[in-house]
Amino acid sequence: MELYWLALLASCIALALAAGTAALVLARPKGSERMVEVYEAIKEGAKAYLSRQYKTLMIFIILLAVIFAIAVDYGYFASGRFGPSYFPYTGLSFLVGALFSALAGYMGMRVAVECNVRTANAANGGLREALSTSFKGGLVMGLCMVGLALLGVTLFYTFWRDPLLFAGFGFGGSLVALFARIGGGIYTKSADVGADLVGKVEAGIPEDDPRNPAVIADAVGDNVGDVAGMAADVFETYAVTLIGAMLLGWPLYMKLNNAAFLEYPLVLGAIAIFSTIVGALTVRAKEGGDPTPAILMGIVVTAVLAIIGFFLATWWLFRSLELFYSALIGVVIVVLLAVLTDYYTSYRHSPTRSIAEAAQAGPAINIIRGLANGLESAFLPALVIALGVVGAYLLAGGYAGHVYMGMYGVAIAVMAMLSIAGIIVSVDAYGPIVDNAGGIAEMAGLDPKVKDVTDILDAVGNTTKALTKTFAIGSAGLAALSLLLAYMNEIASYKGISFGELTSKLSLARPDVILGLLLGGGIVFLFASFCMKAVAKGAFGMVNEVRRQFKEIAGIMEGKAKPDYAKCVDIATRTALKGMALPGALVILSPIIVGFVFGPYALAGLLIGCIVAGLALALMMAKGGAAWDNAKKYIETGAFGGKRSPAHAAAVVGDTVGDPCKDTAGPAINPMIKAINMISIIFAGLIVSLVLVPLP
Amino acid sequence: MELYWLALLASCIALALAAGTAALVLARPKGSERMVEVYEAIKEGAKAYLSRQYKTLMIFIILLAVIFAIAVDYGYFASGRFGPSYFPYTGLSFLVGALFSALAGYMGMRVAVECNVRTANAANGGLREALSTSFKGGLVMGLCMVGLALLGVTLFYTFWRDPLLFAGFGFGGSLVALFARIGGGIYTKSADVGADLVGKVEAGIPEDDPRNPAVIADAVGDNVGDVAGMAADVFETYAVTLIGAMLLGWPLYMKLNNAAFLEYPLVLGAIAIFSTIVGALTVRAKEGGDPTPAILMGIVVTAVLAIIGFFLATWWLFRSLELFYSALIGVVIVVLLAVLTDYYTSYRHSPTRSIAEAAQAGPAINIIRGLANGLESAFLPALVIALGVVGAYLLAGGYAGHVYMGMYGVAIAVMAMLSIAGIIVSVDAYGPIVDNAGGIAEMAGLDPKVKDVTDILDAVGNTTKALTKTFAIGSAGLAALSLLLAYMNEIASYKGISFGELTSKLSLARPDVILGLLLGGGIVFLFASFCMKAVAKGAFGMVNEVRRQFKEIAGIMEGKAKPDYAKCVDIATRTALKGMALPGALVILSPIIVGFVFGPYALAGLLIGCIVAGLALALMMAKGGAAWDNAKKYIETGAFGGKRSPAHAAAVVGDTVGDPCKDTAGPAINPMIKAINMISIIFAGLIVSLVLVPLP
């Protein structure tokens, strides 16, 4: 009953369709000479940044691959469950994972850059054309990410079978995504905050005005941060979720001799790809209307088709429906998180309006209120996820004491959630594309009606962006939980004891577990701190540079002299590359140090401490940031004095504070909590045998 | 070898000395007529607020006592380890605990109010007189808190022996402290932020200027928030730590038939009281010099004497020194936390200077940088506490597999830390007293040289305040951990299984434990959100009221018309009383709901999730807030443009954002994580027998 060929087929179709759609988009015209000029500047900046980022990472990645090949593959596989083996499974799959992840990020960035200018040009022809171009760009990305991840894992499975052998693939993806998120996030927000604070606030010129020296850096940042970072992030979440589910399927496969437990996650992925393709075809805007329903309809169609497919596949493979219920829970979680995000971040609802109202009493009260709302918005999603875990566990059979089934059920819920990432990414990537199209229209001095079209599309993009951000955080938290279970399972297997025996030792009352938990919380805060600090430094440098250019370059304000864009691009690039080092080192070293010094139980505590604190902090930062942003937008609609009122000035401060929260530190926590789990899984074998301070 | 009479003796001496010192202070003159007038206004406001707060709480406390008497005492003690019993142990001890805690808060407030005006008057006579008066006031409080807590617990122990019977005493204390912290924190920061934003920032009049309508509310807030809240908080931390240590001593007492395990924590408390008295006697400032060394010397002398005493008592009681090492770790943690706090919050060091530097680029970058530093400052204290837990556990004998000894060692480390709370409170309370003395000097129009004297003392107060805040958070985190262990121990005892068996079930891999952990993190964030939101609302109302008075009351700015102080006092009072309800309900209901719906394991997860997230968040808020405050002060010394520069204006925004973090939400998390643990301990028996969704 081998069904994994379905996954191979689906991933190849996804990639082929992505290529075809890309060709269609590329065939469209780029527009006027000035537009091509702006496009070239952005393309150069983005390519230059990504290639420097990847070059910096390359040496490091190769070094890690060698370490894995020697320490992990040779060192413990030789004495572990695989019998003597000198083949560098982990090292090799790690390299491939890193490569795929980098490729995903690079392609995402290229597609976005090409689509930005073409969407701006298409907006000349009206809403429908512009939506079609931008959504196609998003779709290329969505299909690429999902196709690459599913293809990679399925190929490894075809040749190597045991998912532990290619866990390196997931970690390679995580690591590149981690750096892409951190670096891209620092880049985009250093540029954005710097550009806004001097341009909009001090000099009073509009956003994306070509007189602002930081405007090209800002546009580059949108592509390398919001798009390339997000693409690499979704790729890795999908990949580690698949591998996590297979790792937890492994003991069931061994016990029940049923390969369906290994292939089921792959099949879910394949079904969701087919559903995504049909769903994407339904996205078509009518001229003049609100495009939101069309876009949401694409997601709904995909989800419904996927659920039907999951139902059939589950029955076909297992002749029982327990695991289908777990999968269903995954889809329900997506819907609930979307509703909660909308409530906490849209200015149609009271929380965001209250932030706008508070702005009347100045920036401080605006920020206090935004912090309060951000803190609050962490609770209900955490509740949904917590109940989801228990539900998926119990429905899959965990209630009857089948611990392995319960854990596998949790992993399946996450996989079901992630399986529809293709359509979600399409919708998410569409946002920055239209945003940038608007920027290009402004910079190239196009007819204002073009900006009107992109503004309508952009407003929709803001809603969908908040939705997908919660999706990313929620799925990251759940994926990390299933990785944590996989880690425990590996520890049990290396110790040669049953999972039940292991869990009986992994008690909350152990001092080493408590140590790990406390450190886990502290590490997440430290990681977020590094990200925020890098943005503060970069933005500080950017502010000074833009102030300097405004002062020293004569005629810049009258549009007679050209600002020195390259200098600002350089500041953002250097800040981002320097800023990646500390948080990256923290993520890689902390599990290794804690694991080898205090042992596998302390490390388990650290992992869950990271998940608990990371989930809450990431939710708070993402939602708080989006709410500040939308509170400002609400005031711009005319509330509380409208634009140029003191309330608006106060709201701009809140928006700026929220920027690095929602676009740098918050999203970087997602790959962080998964990377820290993946590295623990890979080192599990070594950690079990070499501990400095082993507690009984 | 019964030594607990030592504790009775020490606590009575402490209370007698407090009474004597209070009489000395009260005998001093209050000063000019105008000073008495201001003093009367503050006293009225503070008394009115506290009596309304206590009245609001009273019905609720009595209701809870009845519930405890019926549900806990009659319900499960009847079938539990105590044999049939209809005596309302929990209900009664709960009432007494609540009463003592309220008394501690009330006395703290009264002493502070009386000392403020007398310190202002004494400052006429120079630094030495002023320090003597203010420090005596602090000492009265410190001795009262510690004396009351030790006396209460020792008396209960004398008559009832089993600490579980008087766990209610700790919870009563926690509950009142919780509300005192929340209510007081909301009150003080609504008034402070409101007064500053309109008075200092908009109208440009100095702090504590009598023309500001919110100035009396602000002074009242300092007394009911910083002093009464802190007093109730320290009282309850001390009490629950004692009870927690005795609860963990109980199984050792039963196993080894050695009552020393029950009395040892009481003896440590007694020794530390004697050390505190000697230490306090050494605090004497020389005229004209910096009073910091004199104050720090008092702490050092106390700590050294206490350590010597602990050494002798440990040897005397156990003829071995294992537990002494654990106690020593407790004292070392205090020192390390103090050093870290100084590094992260004093403007002598780079973190706070970097916040001041960032202010040059405007309020947004100032706030981003402060958030980043706050997040960072959570890490090292968490590391210190985590290592302390492992160290105390291992040194007490946990390494050799004596789980009970290990847990008891952790509790002893916390008790050692808390035992010197008397001198710490003296130093802490001295801060608000001189701060308010300065305010009274300003309001009563005293000679500027008086303000100079109080300013010197106040600067020292800022250092010691940051120190004691970290002490409070660190000890709260550790105390909560020892309560968590006590909770687990109770669950084991009600299930009739050994602690080892229980811990083997309390695994990180259980879905209900994961649920609890995730919810625990979310609940802390929600709790902090409620506190911040109340301040945002209160300050918003205050800003509008002060703006209104400035506009509508003619001659207010020229000092010809008197502002309507009472209106502002009323706004702060109403905001505080209303703001207490939600966070209070959250703390009481969440463990009960999670416990009864998902069982004792989920509740254990919730408790530790609260501790992990609560510790990190409280540290971040306390340190971040203090750093923003001191960054502003650093600019006021002339850095980056000095007072009235744009950097200063930006730093004022940061300082205001930090205010509710460091004085409302941050400190309220301390009693919150202990109260949530105490209520779980009290309901442990019922939760074990009545669970809706029990997992195997």
JSON list of C-alpha atoms in Angstrom, two decimals, chain B residues 142-275:
[
{"chain": "B", "resi": 142, "resn": "GLY", "atom": "CA", "xyz": [11.14, 45.77, 58.01]},
{"chain": "B", "resi": 143, "resn": "LEU", "atom": "CA", "xyz": [10.90, 44.53, 61.60]},
{"chain": "B", "resi": 144, "resn": "CYS", "atom": "CA", "xyz": [7.10, 44.55, 61.51]},
{"chain": "B", "resi": 145, "resn": "MET", "atom": "CA", "xyz": [6.79, 42.50, 58.33]},
{"chain": "B", "resi": 146, "resn": "VAL", "atom": "CA", "xyz": [9.30, 39.88, 59.37]},
{"chain": "B", "resi": 147, "resn": "GLY", "atom": "CA", "xyz": [8.12, 39.83, 62.97]},
{"chain": "B", "resi": 148, "resn": "LEU", "atom": "CA", "xyz": [4.46, 39.42, 62.04]},
{"chain": "B", "resi": 149, "resn": "ALA", "atom": "CA", "xyz": [5.14, 36.64, 59.54]},
{"chain": "B", "resi": 150, "resn": "LEU", "atom": "CA", "xyz": [7.44, 34.69, 61.82]},
{"chain": "B", "resi": 151, "resn": "LEU", "atom": "CA", "xyz": [5.16, 35.15, 64.82]},
{"chain": "B", "resi": 152, "resn": "GLY", "atom": "CA", "xyz": [2.09, 33.96, 62.91]},
{"chain": "B", "resi": 153, "resn": "VAL", "atom": "CA", "xyz": [3.70, 30.85, 61.51]},
{"chain": "B", "resi": 154, "resn": "THR", "atom": "CA", "xyz": [5.42, 29.95, 64.78]},
{"chain": "B", "resi": 155, "resn": "LEU", "atom": "CA", "xyz": [2.19, 30.29, 66.75]},
{"chain": "B", "resi": 156, "resn": "PHE", "atom": "CA", "xyz": [0.31, 28.07, 64.33]},
{"chain": "B", "resi": 157, "resn": "TYR", "atom": "CA", "xyz": [3.13, 25.57, 64.44]},
{"chain": "B", "resi": 158, "resn": "THR", "atom": "CA", "xyz": [3.08, 25.57, 68.23]},
{"chain": "B", "resi": 159, "resn": "PHE", "atom": "CA", "xyz": [-0.58, 24.63, 68.34]},
{"chain": "B", "resi": 160, "resn": "TRP", "atom": "CA", "xyz": [-1.25, 22.68, 65.12]},
{"chain": "B", "resi": 161, "resn": "ARG", "atom": "CA", "xyz": [2.14, 21.30, 64.09]},
{"chain": "B", "resi": 162, "resn": "ASP", "atom": "CA", "xyz": [1.24, 20.02, 60.57]},
{"chain": "B", "resi": 163, "resn": "PRO", "atom": "CA", "xyz": [2.02, 22.90, 58.18]},
{"chain": "B", "resi": 164, "resn": "LEU", "atom": "CA", "xyz": [-0.68, 21.83, 55.74]},
{"chain": "B", "resi": 165, "resn": "LEU", "atom": "CA", "xyz": [-3.26, 22.81, 58.35]},
{"chain": "B", "resi": 166, "resn": "PHE", "atom": "CA", "xyz": [-2.09, 26.40, 58.30]},
{"chain": "B", "resi": 167, "resn": "ALA", "atom": "CA", "xyz": [-1.23, 26.67, 54.61]},
{"chain": "B", "resi": 168, "resn": "GLY", "atom": "CA", "xyz": [-4.28, 28.93, 54.60]},
{"chain": "B", "resi": 169, "resn": "PHE", "atom": "CA", "xyz": [-2.26, 31.50, 56.56]},
{"chain": "B", "resi": 170, "resn": "GLY", "atom": "CA", "xyz": [0.11, 31.80, 53.62]},
{"chain": "B", "resi": 171, "resn": "PHE", "atom": "CA", "xyz": [-2.68, 31.99, 51.09]},
{"chain": "B", "resi": 172, "resn": "GLY", "atom": "CA", "xyz": [-4.50, 34.67, 53.09]},
{"chain": "B", "resi": 173, "resn": "GLY", "atom": "CA", "xyz": [-1.31, 36.67, 53.09]},
{"chain": "B", "resi": 174, "resn": "SER", "atom": "CA", "xyz": [-0.78, 36.08, 49.36]},
{"chain": "B", "resi": 175, "resn": "LEU", "atom": "CA", "xyz": [-4.26, 37.10, 48.45]},
{"chain": "B", "resi": 176, "resn": "VAL", "atom": "CA", "xyz": [-4.24, 40.40, 50.31]},
{"chain": "B", "resi": 177, "resn": "ALA", "atom": "CA", "xyz": [-0.73, 41.11, 49.05]},
{"chain": "B", "resi": 178, "resn": "LEU", "atom": "CA", "xyz": [-1.84, 40.35, 45.52]},
{"chain": "B", "resi": 179, "resn": "PHE", "atom": "CA", "xyz": [-4.66, 42.87, 45.67]},
{"chain": "B", "resi": 180, "resn": "ALA", "atom": "CA", "xyz": [-2.48, 45.39, 47.51]},
{"chain": "B", "resi": 181, "resn": "ARG", "atom": "CA", "xyz": [0.15, 45.12, 44.79]},
{"chain": "B", "resi": 182, "resn": "ILE", "atom": "CA", "xyz": [-2.32, 45.33, 41.93]},
{"chain": "B", "resi": 183, "resn": "GLY", "atom": "CA", "xyz": [-4.48, 48.06, 43.42]},
{"chain": "B", "resi": 184, "resn": "GLY", "atom": "CA", "xyz": [-1.60, 50.06, 44.85]},
{"chain": "B", "resi": 185, "resn": "GLY", "atom": "CA", "xyz": [0.37, 49.71, 41.62]},
{"chain": "B", "resi": 186, "resn": "ILE", "atom": "CA", "xyz": [-2.52, 50.88, 39.48]},
{"chain": "B", "resi": 187, "resn": "TYR", "atom": "CA", "xyz": [-3.22, 53.76, 41.85]},
{"chain": "B", "resi": 188, "resn": "THR", "atom": "CA", "xyz": [0.32, 55.05, 42.03]},
{"chain": "B", "resi": 189, "resn": "LYS", "atom": "CA", "xyz": [1.05, 54.83, 38.32]},
{"chain": "B", "resi": 190, "resn": "SER", "atom": "CA", "xyz": [-2.28, 56.26, 37.13]},
{"chain": "B", "resi": 191, "resn": "ALA", "atom": "CA", "xyz": [-1.58, 59.28, 39.31]},
{"chain": "B", "resi": 192, "resn": "ASP", "atom": "CA", "xyz": [2.14, 59.50, 38.56]},
{"chain": "B", "resi": 193, "resn": "VAL", "atom": "CA", "xyz": [1.87, 59.12, 34.78]},
{"chain": "B", "resi": 194, "resn": "GLY", "atom": "CA", "xyz": [-1.12, 61.44, 34.62]},
{"chain": "B", "resi": 195, "resn": "ALA", "atom": "CA", "xyz": [0.59, 64.08, 36.78]},
{"chain": "B", "resi": 196, "resn": "ASP", "atom": "CA", "xyz": [3.84, 63.93, 34.81]},
{"chain": "B", "resi": 197, "resn": "LEU", "atom": "CA", "xyz": [2.39, 63.90, 31.31]},
{"chain": "B", "resi": 198, "resn": "VAL", "atom": "CA", "xyz": [0.35, 67.05, 31.73]},
{"chain": "B", "resi": 199, "resn": "GLY", "atom": "CA", "xyz": [2.33, 68.80, 34.48]},
{"chain": "B", "resi": 200, "resn": "LYS", "atom": "CA", "xyz": [5.92, 68.20, 33.46]},
{"chain": "B", "resi": 201, "resn": "VAL", "atom": "CA", "xyz": [5.61, 67.55, 29.73]},
{"chain": "B", "resi": 202, "resn": "GLU", "atom": "CA", "xyz": [2.73, 69.76, 28.61]},
{"chain": "B", "resi": 203, "resn": "ALA", "atom": "CA", "xyz": [2.60, 72.59, 31.16]},
{"chain": "B", "resi": 204, "resn": "GLY", "atom": "CA", "xyz": [6.31, 72.57, 31.97]},
{"chain": "B", "resi": 205, "resn": "ILE", "atom": "CA", "xyz": [5.93, 72.90, 35.75]},
{"chain": "B", "resi": 206, "resn": "PRO", "atom": "CA", "xyz": [8.26, 70.95, 38.06]},
{"chain": "B", "resi": 207, "resn": "GLU", "atom": "CA", "xyz": [7.44, 67.62, 39.68]},
{"chain": "B", "resi": 208, "resn": "ASP", "atom": "CA", "xyz": [5.42, 67.86, 42.92]},
{"chain": "B", "resi": 209, "resn": "ASP", "atom": "CA", "xyz": [4.43, 71.43, 42.10]},
{"chain": "B", "resi": 210, "resn": "PRO", "atom": "CA", "xyz": [1.34, 72.31, 44.20]},
{"chain": "B", "resi": 211, "resn": "ARG", "atom": "CA", "xyz": [-0.31, 73.84, 41.12]},
{"chain": "B", "resi": 212, "resn": "ASN", "atom": "CA", "xyz": [-0.64, 70.35, 39.62]},
{"chain": "B", "resi": 213, "resn": "PRO", "atom": "CA", "xyz": [-4.08, 68.93, 40.55]},
{"chain": "B", "resi": 214, "resn": "ALA", "atom": "CA", "xyz": [-2.73, 65.33, 40.54]},
{"chain": "B", "resi": 215, "resn": "VAL", "atom": "CA", "xyz": [0.08, 66.05, 42.99]},
{"chain": "B", "resi": 216, "resn": "ILE", "atom": "CA", "xyz": [-1.71, 64.83, 46.13]},
{"chain": "B", "resi": 217, "resn": "ALA", "atom": "CA", "xyz": [-2.94, 61.71, 44.33]},
{"chain": "B", "resi": 218, "resn": "ASP", "atom": "CA", "xyz": [0.65, 61.09, 43.27]},
{"chain": "B", "resi": 219, "resn": "ALA", "atom": "CA", "xyz": [1.93, 61.35, 46.85]},
{"chain": "B", "resi": 220, "resn": "VAL", "atom": "CA", "xyz": [-0.86, 59.12, 48.13]},
{"chain": "B", "resi": 221, "resn": "GLY", "atom": "CA", "xyz": [0.03, 56.61, 45.41]},
{"chain": "B", "resi": 222, "resn": "ASP", "atom": "CA", "xyz": [3.64, 56.43, 46.55]},
{"chain": "B", "resi": 223, "resn": "ASN", "atom": "CA", "xyz": [2.42, 55.44, 50.01]},
{"chain": "B", "resi": 224, "resn": "VAL", "atom": "CA", "xyz": [-0.28, 52.94, 49.04]},
{"chain": "B", "resi": 225, "resn": "GLY", "atom": "CA", "xyz": [1.64, 51.46, 46.11]},
{"chain": "B", "resi": 226, "resn": "ASP", "atom": "CA", "xyz": [5.37, 51.50, 46.79]},
{"chain": "B", "resi": 227, "resn": "VAL", "atom": "CA", "xyz": [5.03, 51.14, 50.56]},
{"chain": "B", "resi": 228, "resn": "ALA", "atom": "CA", "xyz": [1.78, 49.38, 51.53]},
{"chain": "B", "resi": 229, "resn": "GLY", "atom": "CA", "xyz": [1.94, 47.10, 48.48]},
{"chain": "B", "resi": 230, "resn": "MET", "atom": "CA", "xyz": [5.55, 46.25, 49.09]},
{"chain": "B", "resi": 231, "resn": "ALA", "atom": "CA", "xyz": [4.99, 45.64, 52.81]},
{"chain": "B", "resi": 232, "resn": "ALA", "atom": "CA", "xyz": [2.13, 43.21, 52.20]},
{"chain": "B", "resi": 233, "resn": "ASP", "atom": "CA", "xyz": [4.15, 41.54, 49.44]},
{"chain": "B", "resi": 234, "resn": "VAL", "atom": "CA", "xyz": [7.24, 40.93, 51.58]},
{"chain": "B", "resi": 235, "resn": "PHE", "atom": "CA", "xyz": [5.09, 39.75, 54.47]},
{"chain": "B", "resi": 236, "resn": "GLU", "atom": "CA", "xyz": [3.46, 37.14, 52.29]},
{"chain": "B", "resi": 237, "resn": "THR", "atom": "CA", "xyz": [6.67, 36.04, 50.56]},
{"chain": "B", "resi": 238, "resn": "TYR", "atom": "CA", "xyz": [8.22, 35.47, 53.96]},
{"chain": "B", "resi": 239, "resn": "ALA", "atom": "CA", "xyz": [5.18, 33.61, 55.25]},
{"chain": "B", "resi": 240, "resn": "VAL", "atom": "CA", "xyz": [4.69, 31.34, 52.24]},
{"chain": "B", "resi": 241, "resn": "THR", "atom": "CA", "xyz": [8.41, 30.59, 52.09]},
{"chain": "B", "resi": 242, "resn": "LEU", "atom": "CA", "xyz": [8.37, 29.49, 55.72]},
{"chain": "B", "resi": 243, "resn": "ILE", "atom": "CA", "xyz": [5.29, 27.37, 55.17]},
{"chain": "B", "resi": 244, "resn": "GLY", "atom": "CA", "xyz": [6.66, 25.95, 51.92]},
{"chain": "B", "resi": 245, "resn": "ALA", "atom": "CA", "xyz": [9.87, 24.90, 53.63]},
{"chain": "B", "resi": 246, "resn": "MET", "atom": "CA", "xyz": [7.92, 23.30, 56.47]},
{"chain": "B", "resi": 247, "resn": "LEU", "atom": "CA", "xyz": [5.65, 21.46, 54.02]},
{"chain": "B", "resi": 248, "resn": "LEU", "atom": "CA", "xyz": [8.74, 20.01, 52.36]},
{"chain": "B", "resi": 249, "resn": "GLY", "atom": "CA", "xyz": [10.23, 19.27, 55.80]},
{"chain": "B", "resi": 250, "resn": "TRP", "atom": "CA", "xyz": [7.14, 17.26, 56.75]},
{"chain": "B", "resi": 251, "resn": "PRO", "atom": "CA", "xyz": [7.95, 14.04, 54.83]},
{"chain": "B", "resi": 252, "resn": "LEU", "atom": "CA", "xyz": [11.50, 14.15, 56.24]},
{"chain": "B", "resi": 253, "resn": "TYR", "atom": "CA", "xyz": [10.09, 14.60, 59.73]},
{"chain": "B", "resi": 254, "resn": "MET", "atom": "CA", "xyz": [7.77, 11.65, 59.18]},
{"chain": "B", "resi": 255, "resn": "LYS", "atom": "CA", "xyz": [10.48, 9.44, 57.71]},
{"chain": "B", "resi": 256, "resn": "LEU", "atom": "CA", "xyz": [13.32, 10.29, 60.08]},
{"chain": "B", "resi": 257, "resn": "ASN", "atom": "CA", "xyz": [11.21, 11.23, 63.08]},
{"chain": "B", "resi": 258, "resn": "ASN", "atom": "CA", "xyz": [13.19, 14.42, 63.50]},
{"chain": "B", "resi": 259, "resn": "ALA", "atom": "CA", "xyz": [11.25, 17.61, 64.22]},
{"chain": "B", "resi": 260, "resn": "ALA", "atom": "CA", "xyz": [14.35, 19.64, 63.37]},
{"chain": "B", "resi": 261, "resn": "PHE", "atom": "CA", "xyz": [13.24, 19.54, 59.75]},
{"chain": "B", "resi": 262, "resn": "LEU", "atom": "CA", "xyz": [10.11, 21.43, 60.70]},
{"chain": "B", "resi": 263, "resn": "GLU", "atom": "CA", "xyz": [11.84, 23.89, 63.02]},
{"chain": "B", "resi": 264, "resn": "TYR", "atom": "CA", "xyz": [14.97, 24.61, 61.03]},
{"chain": "B", "resi": 265, "resn": "PRO", "atom": "CA", "xyz": [13.28, 27.26, 58.81]},
{"chain": "B", "resi": 266, "resn": "LEU", "atom": "CA", "xyz": [11.89, 28.98, 61.92]},
{"chain": "B", "resi": 267, "resn": "VAL", "atom": "CA", "xyz": [15.34, 29.00, 63.50]},
{"chain": "B", "resi": 268, "resn": "LEU", "atom": "CA", "xyz": [16.88, 30.52, 60.36]},
{"chain": "B", "resi": 269, "resn": "GLY", "atom": "CA", "xyz": [14.27, 33.25, 60.55]},
{"chain": "B", "resi": 270, "resn": "ALA", "atom": "CA", "xyz": [15.05, 33.92, 64.21]},
{"chain": "B", "resi": 271, "resn": "ILE", "atom": "CA", "xyz": [18.80, 34.11, 63.61]},
{"chain": "B", "resi": 272, "resn": "ALA", "atom": "CA", "xyz": [18.32, 36.54, 60.76]},
{"chain": "B", "resi": 273, "resn": "ILE", "atom": "CA", "xyz": [16.18, 38.82, 62.93]},
{"chain": "B", "resi": 274, "resn": "PHE", "atom": "CA", "xyz": [18.94, 39.12, 65.51]},
{"chain": "B", "resi": 275, "resn": "SER", "atom": "CA", "xyz": [21.44, 39.78, 62.71]}
]
